[in-house]
Short mmCIF file of C-alpha atoms in Angstrom, two decimals:
data_model
loop_
_atom_site.label_atom_id
_atom_site.label_comp_id
_atom_site.label_asym_id
_atom_site.label_seq_id
_atom_site.Cartn_x
_atom_site.Cartn_y
_atom_site.Cartn_z
CA UNK A 11 5.95 8.04 33.32
CA UNK A 12 6.06 4.57 31.77
CA UNK A 13 3.19 3.71 29.44
CA UNK A 14 2.09 0.51 27.74
CA UNK A 15 -0.45 0.87 24.98
CA UNK A 16 -1.92 -2.05 23.12
CA UNK A 17 -3.65 -1.34 19.79
CA UNK A 18 -4.71 -3.34 16.68
CA UNK A 19 -3.40 -5.43 13.83
CA UNK A 20 -0.64 -6.81 11.50
CA UNK A 21 -0.49 -6.99 7.69
CA UNK A 22 1.77 -8.71 5.20
CA UNK A 23 4.13 -6.33 3.40
CA UNK A 24 6.05 -6.82 0.15
CA UNK A 25 9.82 -6.55 0.46
CA UNK A 26 10.90 -3.76 -1.88
CA UNK A 27 14.35 -2.42 -2.70
CA UNK A 28 13.85 0.60 -0.43
CA UNK A 29 12.83 -1.73 2.40
CA UNK A 30 16.03 -3.74 2.03
CA UNK A 31 18.12 -0.57 2.21
CA UNK A 32 16.51 0.35 5.54
CA UNK A 33 16.70 -3.22 6.86
CA UNK A 34 20.39 -3.55 6.03
CA UNK A 35 21.10 -0.36 7.93
CA UNK A 36 20.01 -2.24 11.07
CA UNK A 37 21.54 -5.64 10.29
CA UNK A 38 25.19 -6.56 10.68
CA UNK A 39 25.26 -8.85 7.63
CA UNK A 40 23.93 -7.95 4.19
CA UNK A 41 20.46 -9.55 3.93
CA UNK A 42 18.50 -10.40 0.78
CA UNK A 43 14.70 -10.29 0.25
CA UNK A 44 14.51 -14.11 0.39
CA UNK A 45 16.00 -14.09 3.89
CA UNK A 46 13.45 -11.78 5.51
CA UNK A 47 9.72 -11.72 6.22
CA UNK A 48 8.15 -8.28 6.57
CA UNK A 49 4.80 -7.13 7.91
CA UNK A 50 3.08 -3.88 8.88
CA UNK A 51 1.74 -3.07 12.34
CA UNK A 52 -0.74 -0.58 13.72
CA UNK A 53 1.29 0.36 16.79
CA UNK A 54 -0.92 2.97 18.48
CA UNK A 55 -3.43 5.71 17.66
CA UNK A 56 -5.05 8.85 19.05
CA UNK A 57 -8.36 7.20 20.00
CA UNK A 58 -9.44 6.97 23.64
CA UNK A 59 -8.49 3.43 24.70
CA UNK A 60 -9.69 0.95 27.32
CA UNK A 61 -7.62 2.75 29.98
CA UNK A 62 -9.35 6.06 29.06
CA UNK A 63 -6.09 7.43 27.71
CA UNK A 64 -5.01 8.64 24.29
CA UNK A 65 -1.95 9.98 22.46
CA UNK A 66 -2.27 13.39 20.83
CA UNK A 67 -1.09 14.13 17.28
CA UNK A 68 2.25 15.55 18.40
CA UNK A 69 2.92 12.46 20.51
CA UNK A 70 2.37 10.15 17.53
CA UNK A 71 4.84 12.15 15.45
CA UNK A 72 7.47 11.92 18.20
CA UNK A 73 6.87 8.18 18.67
CA UNK A 74 7.27 7.70 14.93
CA UNK A 75 10.94 8.59 15.28
CA UNK A 76 11.49 6.85 18.60
CA UNK A 77 10.20 3.42 17.51
CA UNK A 78 12.50 2.93 14.48
CA UNK A 79 14.91 0.12 15.33
CA UNK A 80 12.96 -1.14 18.36
CA UNK A 81 12.51 -4.90 18.96
CA UNK A 82 9.33 -6.92 18.89
CA UNK A 83 8.91 -9.29 21.87
CA UNK A 84 6.12 -11.14 23.70
CA UNK A 85 3.96 -9.83 26.57
CA UNK A 86 6.45 -7.06 27.43
CA UNK A 87 8.87 -9.65 28.79
CA UNK A 88 12.22 -7.89 28.48
CA UNK A 89 14.33 -10.89 27.56
CA UNK A 90 16.74 -11.30 24.67
CA UNK A 91 15.27 -14.77 24.02
CA UNK A 92 11.96 -13.16 23.08
CA UNK A 93 13.37 -10.85 20.42
CA UNK A 94 11.80 -11.93 17.14
CA UNK A 95 11.43 -8.88 14.91
CA UNK A 96 12.53 -5.27 14.56
CA UNK A 97 10.92 -2.08 13.24
CA UNK A 98 12.81 -0.54 10.32
CA UNK A 99 10.31 2.15 9.27
CA UNK A 100 7.33 4.04 10.73
CA UNK A 101 4.79 6.58 9.52
CA UNK A 102 1.76 8.43 10.89
CA UNK A 103 -1.39 7.65 8.87
CA UNK A 104 -4.79 9.33 8.82
CA UNK A 105 -8.26 7.79 8.71
CA UNK A 106 -11.54 9.32 7.67
CA UNK A 107 -13.28 8.65 10.99
CA UNK A 108 -13.31 10.81 14.14
CA UNK A 109 -12.15 9.87 17.64
CA UNK A 110 -14.15 10.07 20.87
CA UNK A 111 -12.19 13.26 21.57
CA UNK A 112 -13.67 14.81 18.42
CA UNK A 113 -10.58 15.10 16.23
CA UNK A 114 -9.58 13.15 13.10
CA UNK A 115 -8.33 9.62 13.71
CA UNK A 116 -4.61 9.04 13.21
CA UNK A 117 -2.43 6.03 13.91
CA UNK A 118 1.25 5.12 13.98
CA UNK A 119 2.08 2.42 11.43
CA UNK A 120 5.29 0.44 11.73
CA UNK A 121 7.06 -1.90 9.30
CA UNK A 122 8.89 -4.84 10.89
CA UNK A 123 11.14 -7.61 9.61
CA UNK A 124 12.22 -10.99 10.91
CA UNK A 125 14.44 -13.72 9.55
CA UNK A 126 12.95 -16.61 7.59
CA UNK A 127 14.45 -19.48 9.58
CA UNK A 128 13.34 -22.58 11.44
CA UNK A 129 12.96 -20.67 14.72
CA UNK A 130 10.54 -18.10 13.24
CA UNK A 131 8.64 -20.33 10.82
CA UNK A 132 5.89 -21.14 13.36
CA UNK A 133 5.43 -17.46 14.25
CA UNK A 134 5.24 -16.50 10.56
CA UNK A 135 2.55 -19.16 10.07
CA UNK A 136 0.60 -17.78 13.05
CA UNK A 137 0.83 -14.23 11.67
CA UNK A 138 -0.34 -15.41 8.25
CA UNK A 139 -3.22 -17.32 9.86
CA UNK A 140 -4.31 -14.28 11.87
CA UNK A 141 -3.62 -15.93 15.24
CA UNK A 142 -0.81 -13.60 16.26
CA UNK A 143 -2.05 -10.11 15.43
CA UNK A 144 -2.63 -7.98 18.57
CA UNK A 145 0.28 -5.83 19.69
CA UNK A 146 1.15 -3.41 22.47
CA UNK A 147 3.76 -0.66 22.74
CA UNK A 148 5.96 0.23 25.71
CA UNK A 149 7.08 3.85 25.98
CA UNK A 150 7.47 6.73 28.43
CA UNK A 151 5.79 10.15 28.36
CA UNK A 152 6.36 13.31 30.34
CA UNK A 153 2.74 14.49 30.51
CA UNK A 154 -0.76 13.11 31.14
CA UNK A 155 -3.47 15.79 30.93
CA UNK A 156 -7.09 15.48 32.09
CA UNK A 157 -9.80 16.37 29.54
CA UNK A 158 -11.98 17.90 32.29
CA UNK A 159 -9.62 20.24 34.13
CA UNK A 160 -6.48 20.26 31.97
CA UNK A 161 -4.27 19.26 34.88
CA UNK A 162 -1.79 16.40 35.10
CA UNK A 163 -2.81 15.39 38.63
CA UNK A 164 -6.42 15.63 39.69
CA UNK A 165 -9.27 13.69 41.27
CA UNK A 166 -11.23 13.03 38.07
CA UNK A 167 -11.77 9.43 37.00
CA UNK A 168 -11.34 8.29 33.41
CA UNK A 169 -14.53 7.01 31.80
CA UNK A 170 -16.86 9.08 33.96
CA UNK A 171 -18.84 12.08 32.73
CA UNK A 172 -18.74 15.41 34.44
CA UNK A 173 -21.59 17.74 33.42
CA UNK A 174 -22.01 15.57 30.33
CA UNK A 175 -18.33 15.70 29.32
CA UNK A 176 -16.31 12.46 29.11
CA UNK A 177 -13.19 12.26 31.23
CA UNK A 178 -10.04 10.86 29.60
CA UNK A 179 -6.33 11.59 29.77
CA UNK A 180 -4.11 12.73 26.90
CA UNK A 181 -0.54 11.38 26.86
CA UNK A 182 1.92 14.02 25.69
CA UNK A 183 5.62 14.55 24.98
CA UNK A 184 6.98 10.96 24.71
CA UNK A 185 10.59 10.73 25.88
CA UNK A 186 11.46 7.12 24.98
CA UNK A 187 10.12 4.04 23.20
CA UNK A 188 11.17 0.69 24.70
CA UNK A 189 9.64 -2.09 22.63
CA UNK A 190 6.46 -3.47 21.08
CA UNK A 191 4.97 -6.82 22.01
CA UNK A 192 2.57 -9.45 20.77
CA UNK A 193 -0.22 -9.63 23.38
CA UNK A 194 -3.58 -11.37 23.83
CA UNK A 195 -5.78 -8.37 24.74
CA UNK A 196 -4.65 -4.88 23.64
CA UNK A 197 -5.66 -1.69 25.45
CA UNK A 198 -6.10 0.15 22.16
CA UNK A 199 -8.87 -1.64 20.33
CA UNK A 200 -7.45 -1.41 16.80
CA UNK A 201 -3.74 -2.00 17.35
CA UNK A 202 -2.04 -5.00 15.81
CA UNK A 203 -1.02 -6.65 12.57
CA UNK A 204 -2.67 -5.11 9.51
CA UNK A 205 -3.88 -7.75 7.07
CA UNK A 206 -3.70 -6.88 3.37
CA UNK A 207 -3.09 -8.54 0.01
CA UNK A 208 0.35 -7.80 -1.41
CA UNK A 209 2.52 -8.98 -4.28
CA UNK A 210 4.39 -11.22 -1.84
CA UNK A 211 1.76 -13.84 -2.68
CA UNK A 212 3.24 -13.85 -6.18
CA UNK A 213 6.68 -14.49 -4.69
CA UNK A 214 5.24 -17.39 -2.72
CA UNK A 215 3.75 -18.83 -5.93
CA UNK A 216 7.21 -18.74 -7.52
CA UNK A 217 8.70 -20.57 -4.53
CA UNK A 218 6.05 -23.29 -4.81
CA UNK A 219 6.62 -23.56 -8.57
CA UNK A 220 10.37 -23.92 -8.00
CA UNK A 221 9.82 -26.70 -5.46
CA UNK A 222 7.73 -28.75 -7.90
CA UNK A 223 9.98 -28.05 -10.90
CA UNK A 224 7.45 -25.83 -12.70
CA UNK A 225 9.23 -22.49 -12.39
CA UNK A 226 10.15 -22.45 -16.10
CA UNK A 227 6.52 -23.00 -17.11
CA UNK A 228 5.34 -20.27 -14.72
CA UNK A 229 7.88 -17.77 -16.10
CA UNK A 230 6.84 -18.68 -19.68
CA UNK A 231 3.19 -18.05 -18.78
CA UNK A 232 4.10 -14.71 -17.19
CA UNK A 233 5.97 -13.71 -20.37
CA UNK A 234 3.03 -14.70 -22.56
CA UNK A 235 0.65 -12.79 -20.29
CA UNK A 236 2.83 -9.70 -20.61
CA UNK A 237 2.83 -10.04 -24.40
CA UNK A 238 -0.96 -10.45 -24.35
CA UNK A 239 -1.40 -7.27 -22.30
CA UNK A 240 0.84 -5.39 -24.75
CA UNK A 241 -1.18 -6.74 -27.71
CA UNK A 242 -4.51 -5.70 -26.17
CA UNK A 243 -3.08 -2.29 -25.30
CA UNK A 244 -2.02 -1.81 -28.92
CA UNK A 245 -5.50 -2.74 -30.17
CA UNK A 246 -7.12 -0.21 -27.85
CA UNK A 247 -4.74 2.59 -28.85
CA UNK A 248 -5.34 1.93 -32.56
CA UNK A 249 -9.13 1.91 -32.08
CA UNK A 250 -9.07 5.22 -30.21
CA UNK A 251 -6.81 6.74 -32.90
CA UNK A 252 -9.11 5.69 -35.74
CA UNK A 253 -12.23 6.84 -33.86
CA UNK A 254 -10.71 10.29 -33.35
CA UNK A 255 -9.80 10.63 -37.04
CA UNK A 256 -13.08 9.26 -38.42
CA UNK A 257 -15.45 11.13 -36.12
CA UNK A 258 -14.39 14.50 -34.68
CA UNK A 259 -17.47 14.56 -32.40
CA UNK A 260 -16.24 11.57 -30.36
CA UNK A 261 -15.10 12.36 -26.79
CA UNK A 262 -11.82 10.42 -26.75
CA UNK A 263 -11.57 10.31 -22.94
CA UNK A 264 -14.95 8.61 -22.62
CA UNK A 265 -14.26 6.42 -25.64
CA UNK A 266 -10.90 5.32 -24.15
CA UNK A 267 -12.61 4.20 -20.93
CA UNK A 268 -15.13 2.25 -23.02
CA UNK A 269 -12.34 0.61 -25.03
CA UNK A 270 -10.66 -0.55 -21.80
CA UNK A 271 -13.68 -2.78 -21.14
CA UNK A 272 -13.79 -4.35 -24.61
CA UNK A 273 -12.60 -7.87 -25.40
CA UNK A 274 -10.44 -8.78 -28.41
CA UNK A 275 -13.31 -9.61 -30.80
CA UNK A 276 -15.08 -6.34 -29.95
CA UNK A 277 -11.90 -4.32 -30.46
CA UNK A 278 -11.21 -5.95 -33.84
CA UNK A 279 -14.76 -5.41 -35.10
CA UNK A 280 -14.84 -1.76 -33.97
CA UNK A 281 -11.41 -1.19 -35.55
CA UNK A 282 -12.63 -2.62 -38.88
CA UNK A 283 -15.71 -0.38 -38.75
CA UNK A 284 -13.74 2.82 -38.10
CA UNK A 285 -11.16 1.88 -40.72
CA UNK A 286 -13.96 1.62 -43.33
CA UNK A 287 -15.17 5.07 -42.28
CA UNK A 288 -11.64 6.39 -42.64
CA UNK A 289 -11.38 4.95 -46.16
CA UNK A 290 -14.71 6.58 -47.11
CA UNK A 291 -13.75 9.93 -45.59
CA UNK A 292 -10.17 9.92 -46.86
CA UNK A 293 -10.08 7.61 -49.91
CA UNK A 294 -6.58 6.42 -50.71
CA UNK A 295 -4.93 7.88 -53.81
CA UNK A 296 -2.14 5.63 -55.15
CA UNK A 297 0.80 7.50 -56.63
CA UNK A 298 1.17 5.05 -59.53
CA UNK A 299 -2.47 5.18 -60.66
CA UNK A 300 -2.65 5.73 -64.52
CA UNK A 301 -3.71 9.22 -65.57
CA UNK A 302 -4.96 10.56 -68.91
CA UNK A 303 -2.26 12.14 -71.10
CA UNK A 304 -2.30 15.92 -71.07
CA UNK A 305 -2.28 17.93 -74.37
CA UNK A 306 1.20 18.81 -75.62
CA UNK A 307 0.67 22.55 -75.34
CA UNK A 308 -0.52 22.28 -71.75
CA UNK A 309 2.34 19.93 -70.93
CA UNK A 310 5.01 22.25 -72.42
CA UNK A 311 3.62 25.34 -70.64
CA UNK A 312 4.89 24.01 -67.32
CA UNK A 313 8.44 24.82 -68.48
CA UNK A 314 7.80 28.36 -69.81
CA UNK A 315 9.23 31.32 -67.83
#
């Protein structure tokens, strides 16, 4: 039984080292992070869709393995010219909501890559702009079970209620995954490109800085920012240390959270205050401070056995 299911959305995804390992297992040539554009896709879920069908949990797990390596095309048109991207990783994710069937919502998330070249530049822009985001999956299943009678073939109609119970069909035991496609109207309401902020925006900033000759200034600012974070971290640690020594009644966990919100001037002032308390509680005793001379008899007794 051939099935096409069309869920939700696409999201930008940062290219990490582990991603490149998986991508290069599929590519013939060794690719670098600068050569690829990656994004995440909500391929399909276990919610009852517009066709009054749904995948069960076991089906999503099976599809997770079947879809790795499958091509992304357009409108399920099986043509090599339409191949634009490929899935290199998948995972089944859980949501806090419940489905119409009454179980916890789960969805199959895929990670796809495409080349950054002139041919794909327009598609990448459309993905970034949210124009291309709905997707559909093409696969085959061996079972389709009615929620009313539990049979694969019956006279019940999806979407109708029988004695108050909704009729829908559960797709089970997938046998193959063909492809996934960009479409205009998906059957599954949530499927498509998942939009999310990632560190790839930082990579894009570096590319822009390189183009205008400001990459050196940007890297210098990043280094100074890192030094500033280290400086502020040191101030906070010192303040918490002094507070714990000067006042044993202080809850250091709560005090640490408070210190995280303080600015530099507040940290310095609080550090000075606790250092004064430390000096009062544990006054310094210099080793070279002059002392009164002891009587000779008392001084000589230290050597008597």
